[in-house]
PDB file of C-alpha atoms in Angstrom:
ATOM      1  CA  MET A   4      -4.553   5.973  13.997  1.00 70.00           C
ATOM      2  CA  THR A   5      -5.502   5.487  17.503  1.00 76.00           C
ATOM      3  CA  GLY A   6      -7.130   8.971  17.729  1.00 83.00           C
ATOM      4  CA  ILE A   7      -9.476   7.814  14.818  1.00 81.00           C
ATOM      5  CA  PHE A   8     -10.394   4.810  16.878  1.00 82.00           C
ATOM      6  CA  ILE A   9     -11.109   7.076  20.123  1.00 85.00           C
ATOM      7  CA  LEU A  10     -13.337   9.457  17.834  1.00 86.00           C
ATOM      8  CA  LEU A  11     -15.248   6.523  16.488  1.00 84.00           C
ATOM      9  CA  LEU A  12     -15.711   5.164  19.985  1.00 83.00           C
ATOM     10  CA  ILE A  13     -16.937   8.438  21.333  1.00 87.00           C
ATOM     11  CA  ALA A  14     -19.172   8.869  18.225  1.00 86.00           C
ATOM     12  CA  MET A  15     -20.746   5.446  18.932  1.00 83.00           C
ATOM     13  CA  LEU A  16     -21.255   6.299  22.581  1.00 84.00           C
ATOM     14  CA  LEU A  17     -23.094   9.776  21.387  1.00 85.00           C
ATOM     15  CA  VAL A  18     -25.241   7.775  19.003  1.00 84.00           C
ATOM     16  CA  VAL A  19     -26.518   5.274  21.552  1.00 81.00           C
ATOM     17  CA  LYS A  20     -27.135   7.988  24.260  1.00 82.00           C
ATOM     18  CA  LEU A  21     -28.746  10.830  22.046  1.00 82.00           C
ATOM     19  CA  CYS A  22     -30.446   9.248  18.970  1.00 80.00           C
ATOM     20  CA  LYS A  23     -33.819   7.646  18.313  1.00 84.00           C
ATOM     21  CA  LYS A  24     -33.996   3.886  17.431  1.00 82.00           C
ATOM     22  CA  THR A  25     -33.937   4.185  13.370  1.00 83.00           C
ATOM     23  CA  LEU A  26     -31.412   6.862  13.442  1.00 85.00           C
ATOM     24  CA  LYS A  27     -29.388   4.978  16.100  1.00 84.00           C
ATOM     25  CA  VAL A  28     -29.436   1.625  13.876  1.00 85.00           C
ATOM     26  CA  VAL A  29     -28.278   3.483  10.756  1.00 86.00           C
ATOM     27  CA  LEU A  30     -25.601   5.469  12.469  1.00 86.00           C
ATOM     28  CA  SER A  31     -24.338   2.603  14.503  1.00 85.00           C
ATOM     29  CA  ALA A  32     -23.885   0.597  11.220  1.00 88.00           C
ATOM     30  CA  ILE A  33     -21.940   3.279   9.646  1.00 89.00           C
ATOM     31  CA  ILE A  34     -19.802   3.916  12.646  1.00 88.00           C
ATOM     32  CA  VAL A  35     -19.201  -0.027  12.779  1.00 88.00           C
ATOM     33  CA  LEU A  36     -18.225  -0.115   9.128  1.00 91.00           C
ATOM     34  CA  ALA A  37     -15.761   2.876   9.364  1.00 89.00           C
ATOM     35  CA  THR A  38     -14.207   1.229  12.473  1.00 88.00           C
ATOM     36  CA  ILE A  39     -13.549  -2.182  10.429  1.00 91.00           C
ATOM     37  CA  TYR A  40     -12.132  -0.070   7.468  1.00 92.00           C
ATOM     38  CA  CYS A  41      -9.642   1.635   9.970  1.00 89.00           C
ATOM     39  CA  ALA A  42      -8.700  -1.626  11.429  1.00 91.00           C
ATOM     40  CA  VAL A  43      -8.006  -3.191   7.871  1.00 92.00           C
ATOM     41  CA  LEU A  44      -5.963   0.027   6.567  1.00 92.00           C
ATOM     42  CA  SER A  45      -3.879   0.132   9.810  1.00 92.00           C
ATOM     43  CA  ILE A  46      -3.161  -3.770   9.524  1.00 93.00           C
ATOM     44  CA  ASP A  47      -1.924  -3.162   5.837  1.00 94.00           C
ATOM     45  CA  ILE A  48       0.037  -0.032   6.782  1.00 93.00           C
ATOM     46  CA  ASN A  49       1.752  -1.978   9.690  1.00 94.00           C
ATOM     47  CA  ARG A  50       2.573  -4.637   7.080  1.00 93.00           C
ATOM     48  CA  VAL A  51       4.079  -2.389   4.621  1.00 93.00           C
ATOM     49  CA  GLU A  52       6.161  -0.404   7.229  1.00 92.00           C
ATOM     50  CA  SER A  53       7.589  -3.973   8.466  1.00 92.00           C
ATOM     51  CA  PHE A  54       8.404  -4.630   4.731  1.00 90.00           C
ATOM     52  CA  ARG A  55       5.690  -7.359   4.008  1.00 91.00           C
ATOM     53  CA  GLU A  56       2.987  -7.385   1.450  1.00 89.00           C
ATOM     54  CA  PRO A  57      -0.495  -6.542   2.264  1.00 92.00           C
ATOM     55  CA  ILE A  58      -3.077  -9.004   3.555  1.00 92.00           C
ATOM     56  CA  PHE A  59      -6.473  -7.289   2.380  1.00 92.00           C
ATOM     57  CA  ASN A  60      -6.458  -6.580  -1.271  1.00 90.00           C
ATOM     58  CA  ILE A  61      -9.282  -7.040  -4.052  1.00 88.00           C
ATOM     59  CA  GLY A  62      -6.998  -6.784  -7.107  1.00 87.00           C
ATOM     60  CA  ARG A  63      -3.461  -7.547  -8.236  1.00 90.00           C
ATOM     61  CA  TYR A  64      -1.469  -6.278 -11.208  1.00 91.00           C
ATOM     62  CA  GLU A  65       1.872  -7.772 -12.213  1.00 89.00           C
ATOM     63  CA  GLU A  66       4.635  -6.544 -14.322  1.00 87.00           C
ATOM     64  CA  ALA A  67       8.316  -7.334 -14.583  1.00 83.00           C
ATOM     65  CA  GLY A  68       9.727  -6.836 -11.110  1.00 83.00           C
ATOM     66  CA  LEU A  69       6.582  -4.854  -9.871  1.00 91.00           C
ATOM     67  CA  ILE A  70       3.438  -6.048  -8.270  1.00 92.00           C
ATOM     68  CA  GLU A  71       0.478  -3.648  -7.647  1.00 94.00           C
ATOM     69  CA  TYR A  72      -2.207  -4.569  -5.116  1.00 94.00           C
ATOM     70  CA  LYS A  73      -5.457  -2.885  -4.931  1.00 94.00           C
ATOM     71  CA  GLY A  74      -7.216  -2.265  -1.566  1.00 90.00           C
ATOM     72  CA  LEU A  75     -10.470  -0.388  -0.636  1.00 89.00           C
ATOM     73  CA  GLY A  76      -9.371   3.142  -1.296  1.00 90.00           C
ATOM     74  CA  TYR A  77      -5.748   2.433  -1.356  1.00 93.00           C
ATOM     75  CA  ARG A  78      -2.867   0.678  -3.347  1.00 94.00           C
ATOM     76  CA  THR A  79       0.192  -1.056  -2.610  1.00 95.00           C
ATOM     77  CA  VAL A  80       3.320  -0.896  -4.914  1.00 94.00           C
ATOM     78  CA  VAL A  81       5.779  -3.693  -4.233  1.00 93.00           C
ATOM     79  CA  LYS A  82       9.162  -3.489  -6.261  1.00 92.00           C
ATOM     80  CA  TYR A  83      11.163  -6.476  -6.450  1.00 89.00           C
ATOM     81  CA  ALA A  84      14.927  -7.179  -7.291  1.00 86.00           C
ATOM     82  CA  TYR A  85      16.526 -10.437  -8.388  1.00 82.00           C
ATOM     83  CA  THR A  86      19.362 -12.083  -6.218  1.00 80.00           C
ATOM     84  CA  ALA A  87      22.487 -13.931  -7.535  1.00 79.00           C
ATOM     85  CA  ASN A  88      20.357 -17.094  -6.967  1.00 83.00           C
ATOM     86  CA  ASN A  89      17.714 -15.845  -9.436  1.00 79.00           C
ATOM     87  CA  GLU A  90      15.404 -15.270  -6.294  1.00 80.00           C
ATOM     88  CA  GLN A  91      12.737 -12.409  -5.992  1.00 81.00           C
ATOM     89  CA  LYS A  92      13.457 -10.119  -2.976  1.00 85.00           C
ATOM     90  CA  ILE A  93      11.484  -7.096  -1.951  1.00 86.00           C
ATOM     91  CA  ASN A  94      13.446  -4.074  -2.859  1.00 90.00           C
ATOM     92  CA  SER A  95      10.926  -1.554  -1.885  1.00 93.00           C
ATOM     93  CA  ILE A  96       7.038  -1.174  -0.937  1.00 94.00           C
ATOM     94  CA  GLU A  97       4.882   1.889  -0.841  1.00 94.00           C
ATOM     95  CA  MET A  98       1.286   2.417   0.058  1.00 95.00           C
ATOM     96  CA  TYR A  99      -0.867   5.158  -1.653  1.00 95.00           C
ATOM     97  CA  MET A 100      -4.083   6.909  -0.759  1.00 93.00           C
ATOM     98  CA  PHE A 101      -5.483   9.625  -3.093  1.00 93.00           C
ATOM     99  CA  ASP A 102      -2.059   9.418  -5.022  1.00 91.00           C
ATOM    100  CA  LYS A 103      -0.276  10.437  -1.715  1.00 94.00           C
ATOM    101  CA  CYS A 104       2.402   7.965  -0.212  1.00 94.00           C
ATOM    102  CA  ILE A 105       0.916   7.261   3.360  1.00 92.00           C
ATOM    103  CA  ALA A 106       3.504   4.218   4.192  1.00 91.00           C
ATOM    104  CA  GLY A 107       6.556   2.680   2.757  1.00 91.00           C
ATOM    105  CA  ALA A 108      10.050   0.883   3.169  1.00 88.00           C
ATOM    106  CA  ILE A 109      12.925   0.789   1.176  1.00 88.00           C
ATOM    107  CA  GLU A 110      15.767  -1.799   1.497  1.00 83.00           C
TER     108      GLU A 110
END
């Protein structure tokens, strides 16, 4: 993920240096949006790998013992187990992008 941020920074520097005004504004906006998206994605990946629910989601689907969070281009599936005290405890959490698992944690 750090490599992506470095590539976006290099792209921004090249746009500022080599492009004309209208193209510079459009490309700068695209690069800023891509940087924000990568930051949001890396925060949610970090939370999934540390066994916590994602912060940035736009939808939620619940079933018995399962919650699926929808993000922008990815989804997170959280499976719960019940303890003896009838409390919910996260059993496993996985993040998918294009139906491929990109992050996960299992207890």
